[in-house]
Amino acid sequence: MRAAWNAVVIACCMGALASAPLEAKADEAAAASAGPLAAYASGRFLEAAAAASRSPVAQDRALAARALLAACVLTGPDRRGGRVAGAEAQARAARASDPQSVQARLQLAMAVGLKGRSASLGEALRHGYASEARRLIDDAVARAPNEPWAWALL
């Protein structure tokens, strides 16, 4: 089951770039993201996260979360450090900046899911990780029914 979840997270982190761009609000926002996006596309996830996290734009913050999640999955649970928490914080900031952002919801769902996987069953149930992630995914599907990564996370 963990291998399947890792495959889904990696696919979402890596493949979302090919399926659809993050919700660009303006040409200047897309231009500002070119540096972090190029770093992400070339596998320099921590560099991409650092660059994207300096932006107040929701799509950049979602990219920062995605990059941190990719780094988490590729380095394994013993080397994640604060990356899951950082991804969660970036996704929450993206969602606060743009409450309509589907990508912010998807990245937050993945961060919460990874956090839940490293928690004990009791802790995961107490904090409601699974129900929070499911609500985020359901909301993403409702907002963007053609978003394949929302369906992939179900």
PDB file of C-alpha atoms in Angstrom:
ATOM      1  CA  MET A   1       0.000   0.000   0.000  1.00  0.00           C
ATOM      2  CA  ARG A   2       2.832   2.397   0.831  1.00  0.00           C
ATOM      3  CA  ALA A   3       4.465   1.690  -2.523  1.00  0.00           C
ATOM      4  CA  ALA A   4       1.197   2.486  -4.269  1.00  0.00           C
ATOM      5  CA  TRP A   5       0.820   5.736  -2.316  1.00  0.00           C
ATOM      6  CA  ASN A   6       4.421   6.697  -3.131  1.00  0.00           C
ATOM      7  CA  ALA A   7       3.735   6.043  -6.804  1.00  0.00           C
ATOM      8  CA  VAL A   8       0.652   8.283  -6.700  1.00  0.00           C
ATOM      9  CA  VAL A   9       2.493  11.084  -4.923  1.00  0.00           C
ATOM     10  CA  ILE A  10       5.448  10.906  -7.321  1.00  0.00           C
ATOM     11  CA  ALA A  11       3.099  10.859 -10.300  1.00  0.00           C
ATOM     12  CA  CYS A  12       1.222  13.863  -8.956  1.00  0.00           C
ATOM     13  CA  CYS A  13       4.397  15.738  -8.168  1.00  0.00           C
ATOM     14  CA  MET A  14       6.125  14.961 -11.448  1.00  0.00           C
ATOM     15  CA  GLY A  15       3.306  14.560 -13.918  1.00  0.00           C
ATOM     16  CA  ALA A  16       1.141  17.543 -13.092  1.00  0.00           C
ATOM     17  CA  LEU A  17       3.488  19.747 -15.046  1.00  0.00           C
ATOM     18  CA  ALA A  18       2.785  17.808 -18.206  1.00  0.00           C
ATOM     19  CA  SER A  19      -0.988  17.662 -17.805  1.00  0.00           C
ATOM     20  CA  ALA A  20      -1.864  21.236 -16.977  1.00  0.00           C
ATOM     21  CA  PRO A  21      -0.165  24.397 -15.833  1.00  0.00           C
ATOM     22  CA  LEU A  22      -0.815  25.719 -12.373  1.00  0.00           C
ATOM     23  CA  GLU A  23      -3.589  28.278 -12.353  1.00  0.00           C
ATOM     24  CA  ALA A  24      -1.734  31.261 -13.825  1.00  0.00           C
ATOM     25  CA  LYS A  25      -3.595  34.457 -13.039  1.00  0.00           C
ATOM     26  CA  ALA A  26      -1.522  36.711 -15.300  1.00  0.00           C
ATOM     27  CA  ASP A  27       1.422  36.621 -17.660  1.00  0.00           C
ATOM     28  CA  GLU A  28       3.658  38.279 -15.084  1.00  0.00           C
ATOM     29  CA  ALA A  29       2.856  35.576 -12.539  1.00  0.00           C
ATOM     30  CA  ALA A  30       3.854  32.944 -15.093  1.00  0.00           C
ATOM     31  CA  ALA A  31       7.061  34.804 -15.871  1.00  0.00           C
ATOM     32  CA  ALA A  32       7.899  35.071 -12.173  1.00  0.00           C
ATOM     33  CA  SER A  33       7.468  31.310 -11.865  1.00  0.00           C
ATOM     34  CA  ALA A  34       9.798  30.475 -14.752  1.00  0.00           C
ATOM     35  CA  GLY A  35      12.866  30.129 -12.506  1.00  0.00           C
ATOM     36  CA  PRO A  36      11.281  27.847  -9.908  1.00  0.00           C
ATOM     37  CA  LEU A  37       9.389  25.930 -12.575  1.00  0.00           C
ATOM     38  CA  ALA A  38      12.577  25.305 -14.558  1.00  0.00           C
ATOM     39  CA  ALA A  39      14.338  24.124 -11.390  1.00  0.00           C
ATOM     40  CA  TYR A  40      11.405  21.827 -10.603  1.00  0.00           C
ATOM     41  CA  ALA A  41      11.288  20.416 -14.131  1.00  0.00           C
ATOM     42  CA  SER A  42      14.990  19.582 -13.966  1.00  0.00           C
ATOM     43  CA  GLY A  43      14.632  17.783 -10.620  1.00  0.00           C
ATOM     44  CA  ARG A  44      16.167  20.503  -8.442  1.00  0.00           C
ATOM     45  CA  PHE A  45      13.253  20.332  -6.030  1.00  0.00           C
ATOM     46  CA  LEU A  46      14.733  22.099  -3.016  1.00  0.00           C
ATOM     47  CA  GLU A  47      15.977  24.946  -5.209  1.00  0.00           C
ATOM     48  CA  ALA A  48      12.531  25.214  -6.801  1.00  0.00           C
ATOM     49  CA  ALA A  49      10.845  25.222  -3.398  1.00  0.00           C
ATOM     50  CA  ALA A  50      13.154  27.919  -2.053  1.00  0.00           C
ATOM     51  CA  ALA A  51      12.613  30.170  -5.064  1.00  0.00           C
ATOM     52  CA  ALA A  52       8.842  29.634  -5.268  1.00  0.00           C
ATOM     53  CA  SER A  53       8.310  30.107  -1.536  1.00  0.00           C
ATOM     54  CA  ARG A  54       9.560  33.702  -1.750  1.00  0.00           C
ATOM     55  CA  SER A  55       6.594  34.670  -3.931  1.00  0.00           C
ATOM     56  CA  PRO A  56       3.233  35.801  -2.561  1.00  0.00           C
ATOM     57  CA  VAL A  57       1.474  34.292  -5.617  1.00  0.00           C
ATOM     58  CA  ALA A  58      -0.665  31.228  -4.882  1.00  0.00           C
ATOM     59  CA  GLN A  59       0.550  29.240  -7.887  1.00  0.00           C
ATOM     60  CA  ASP A  60       4.152  29.717  -6.780  1.00  0.00           C
ATOM     61  CA  ARG A  61       3.344  28.636  -3.237  1.00  0.00           C
ATOM     62  CA  ALA A  62       1.601  25.534  -4.615  1.00  0.00           C
ATOM     63  CA  LEU A  63       4.713  24.841  -6.693  1.00  0.00           C
ATOM     64  CA  ALA A  64       6.867  25.219  -3.565  1.00  0.00           C
ATOM     65  CA  ALA A  65       4.662  22.669  -1.793  1.00  0.00           C
ATOM     66  CA  ARG A  66       4.823  20.299  -4.771  1.00  0.00           C
ATOM     67  CA  ALA A  67       8.604  20.579  -4.931  1.00  0.00           C
ATOM     68  CA  LEU A  68       8.982  19.857  -1.215  1.00  0.00           C
ATOM     69  CA  LEU A  69       6.661  16.862  -1.548  1.00  0.00           C
ATOM     70  CA  ALA A  70       8.686  15.522  -4.469  1.00  0.00           C
ATOM     71  CA  ALA A  71      11.857  15.887  -2.395  1.00  0.00           C
ATOM     72  CA  CYS A  72      10.143  14.073   0.500  1.00  0.00           C
ATOM     73  CA  VAL A  73       9.050  11.137  -1.577  1.00  0.00           C
ATOM     74  CA  LEU A  74      12.339  10.768  -3.400  1.00  0.00           C
ATOM     75  CA  THR A  75      14.490  10.946  -0.260  1.00  0.00           C
ATOM     76  CA  GLY A  76      12.442   8.560   1.859  1.00  0.00           C
ATOM     77  CA  PRO A  77      10.898   8.873   5.310  1.00  0.00           C
ATOM     78  CA  ASP A  78      14.165   8.898   7.244  1.00  0.00           C
ATOM     79  CA  ARG A  79      15.410  12.044   5.470  1.00  0.00           C
ATOM     80  CA  ARG A  80      12.251  14.115   5.217  1.00  0.00           C
ATOM     81  CA  GLY A  81      13.012  16.403   8.132  1.00  0.00           C
ATOM     82  CA  GLY A  82      10.700  19.388   8.114  1.00  0.00           C
ATOM     83  CA  ARG A  83       9.898  19.111   4.414  1.00  0.00           C
ATOM     84  CA  VAL A  84       6.413  17.705   4.930  1.00  0.00           C
ATOM     85  CA  ALA A  85       5.615  20.499   7.378  1.00  0.00           C
ATOM     86  CA  GLY A  86       7.121  23.004   4.952  1.00  0.00           C
ATOM     87  CA  ALA A  87       5.012  21.629   2.104  1.00  0.00           C
ATOM     88  CA  GLU A  88       1.913  21.841   4.256  1.00  0.00           C
ATOM     89  CA  ALA A  89       2.711  25.440   5.206  1.00  0.00           C
ATOM     90  CA  GLN A  90       3.299  26.417   1.576  1.00  0.00           C
ATOM     91  CA  ALA A  91       0.059  24.755   0.449  1.00  0.00           C
ATOM     92  CA  ARG A  92      -1.894  26.470   3.233  1.00  0.00           C
ATOM     93  CA  ALA A  93      -0.331  29.807   2.234  1.00  0.00           C
ATOM     94  CA  ALA A  94      -1.307  29.168  -1.393  1.00  0.00           C
ATOM     95  CA  ARG A  95      -4.852  28.386  -0.359  1.00  0.00           C
ATOM     96  CA  ALA A  96      -5.034  31.505   1.831  1.00  0.00           C
ATOM     97  CA  SER A  97      -3.722  33.615  -1.057  1.00  0.00           C
ATOM     98  CA  ASP A  98      -6.186  32.114  -3.554  1.00  0.00           C
ATOM     99  CA  PRO A  99      -9.095  30.339  -1.869  1.00  0.00           C
ATOM    100  CA  GLN A 100     -10.211  28.975  -5.269  1.00  0.00           C
ATOM    101  CA  SER A 101      -6.878  27.271  -6.063  1.00  0.00           C
ATOM    102  CA  VAL A 102      -7.327  23.625  -6.943  1.00  0.00           C
ATOM    103  CA  GLN A 103      -3.561  23.045  -6.952  1.00  0.00           C
ATOM    104  CA  ALA A 104      -3.284  24.412  -3.413  1.00  0.00           C
ATOM    105  CA  ARG A 105      -5.904  21.899  -2.292  1.00  0.00           C
ATOM    106  CA  LEU A 106      -4.191  19.002  -4.038  1.00  0.00           C
ATOM    107  CA  GLN A 107      -0.757  19.819  -2.623  1.00  0.00           C
ATOM    108  CA  LEU A 108      -2.255  20.272   0.837  1.00  0.00           C
ATOM    109  CA  ALA A 109      -4.046  16.921   0.560  1.00  0.00           C
ATOM    110  CA  MET A 110      -0.764  15.216  -0.331  1.00  0.00           C
ATOM    111  CA  ALA A 111       1.109  16.943   2.507  1.00  0.00           C
ATOM    112  CA  VAL A 112      -1.559  15.984   5.032  1.00  0.00           C
ATOM    113  CA  GLY A 113      -1.528  12.432   3.659  1.00  0.00           C
ATOM    114  CA  LEU A 114       2.232  12.145   4.063  1.00  0.00           C
ATOM    115  CA  LYS A 115       1.980  13.573   7.559  1.00  0.00           C
ATOM    116  CA  GLY A 116      -0.666  10.986   8.381  1.00  0.00           C
ATOM    117  CA  ARG A 117       1.471   8.153   7.036  1.00  0.00           C
ATOM    118  CA  SER A 118       4.259   8.983   9.455  1.00  0.00           C
ATOM    119  CA  ALA A 119       1.903   9.300  12.427  1.00  0.00           C
ATOM    120  CA  SER A 120       0.643   6.521  14.633  1.00  0.00           C
ATOM    121  CA  LEU A 121      -2.886   5.344  13.945  1.00  0.00           C
ATOM    122  CA  GLY A 122      -4.151   7.045  17.098  1.00  0.00           C
ATOM    123  CA  GLU A 123      -2.456  10.327  16.248  1.00  0.00           C
ATOM    124  CA  ALA A 124      -3.725  10.215  12.658  1.00  0.00           C
ATOM    125  CA  LEU A 125      -7.283   9.619  13.876  1.00  0.00           C
ATOM    126  CA  ARG A 126      -7.043  12.322  16.566  1.00  0.00           C
ATOM    127  CA  HIS A 127      -5.851  14.925  14.075  1.00  0.00           C
ATOM    128  CA  GLY A 128      -8.250  13.827  11.332  1.00  0.00           C
ATOM    129  CA  TYR A 129      -5.588  13.630   8.618  1.00  0.00           C
ATOM    130  CA  ALA A 130      -7.530  11.242   6.398  1.00  0.00           C
ATOM    131  CA  SER A 131     -10.795  13.173   6.602  1.00  0.00           C
ATOM    132  CA  GLU A 132      -9.051  16.498   5.939  1.00  0.00           C
ATOM    133  CA  ALA A 133      -7.245  15.103   2.898  1.00  0.00           C
ATOM    134  CA  ARG A 134     -10.461  13.554   1.583  1.00  0.00           C
ATOM    135  CA  ARG A 135     -12.371  16.848   1.970  1.00  0.00           C
ATOM    136  CA  LEU A 136      -9.636  18.684   0.074  1.00  0.00           C
ATOM    137  CA  ILE A 137      -9.632  16.131  -2.737  1.00  0.00           C
ATOM    138  CA  ASP A 138     -13.433  16.075  -2.983  1.00  0.00           C
ATOM    139  CA  ASP A 139     -13.448  19.872  -3.130  1.00  0.00           C
ATOM    140  CA  ALA A 140     -10.770  19.847  -5.848  1.00  0.00           C
ATOM    141  CA  VAL A 141     -12.833  17.380  -7.909  1.00  0.00           C
ATOM    142  CA  ALA A 142     -15.939  19.546  -7.476  1.00  0.00           C
ATOM    143  CA  ARG A 143     -14.063  22.709  -8.530  1.00  0.00           C
ATOM    144  CA  ALA A 144     -12.167  21.125 -11.413  1.00  0.00           C
ATOM    145  CA  PRO A 145     -13.857  17.914 -12.543  1.00  0.00           C
ATOM    146  CA  ASN A 146     -11.416  17.557 -15.456  1.00  0.00           C
ATOM    147  CA  GLU A 147      -8.313  17.738 -13.203  1.00  0.00           C
ATOM    148  CA  PRO A 148      -6.804  14.244 -13.513  1.00  0.00           C
ATOM    149  CA  TRP A 149      -4.647  14.528 -10.396  1.00  0.00           C
ATOM    150  CA  ALA A 150      -7.655  15.224  -8.215  1.00  0.00           C
ATOM    151  CA  TRP A 151      -9.193  11.967  -9.430  1.00  0.00           C
ATOM    152  CA  ALA A 152      -5.871  10.135  -9.052  1.00  0.00           C
ATOM    153  CA  LEU A 153      -5.730  11.011  -5.365  1.00  0.00           C
ATOM    154  CA  LEU A 154      -9.180   9.611  -4.603  1.00  0.00           C
TER     155      LEU A 154
END
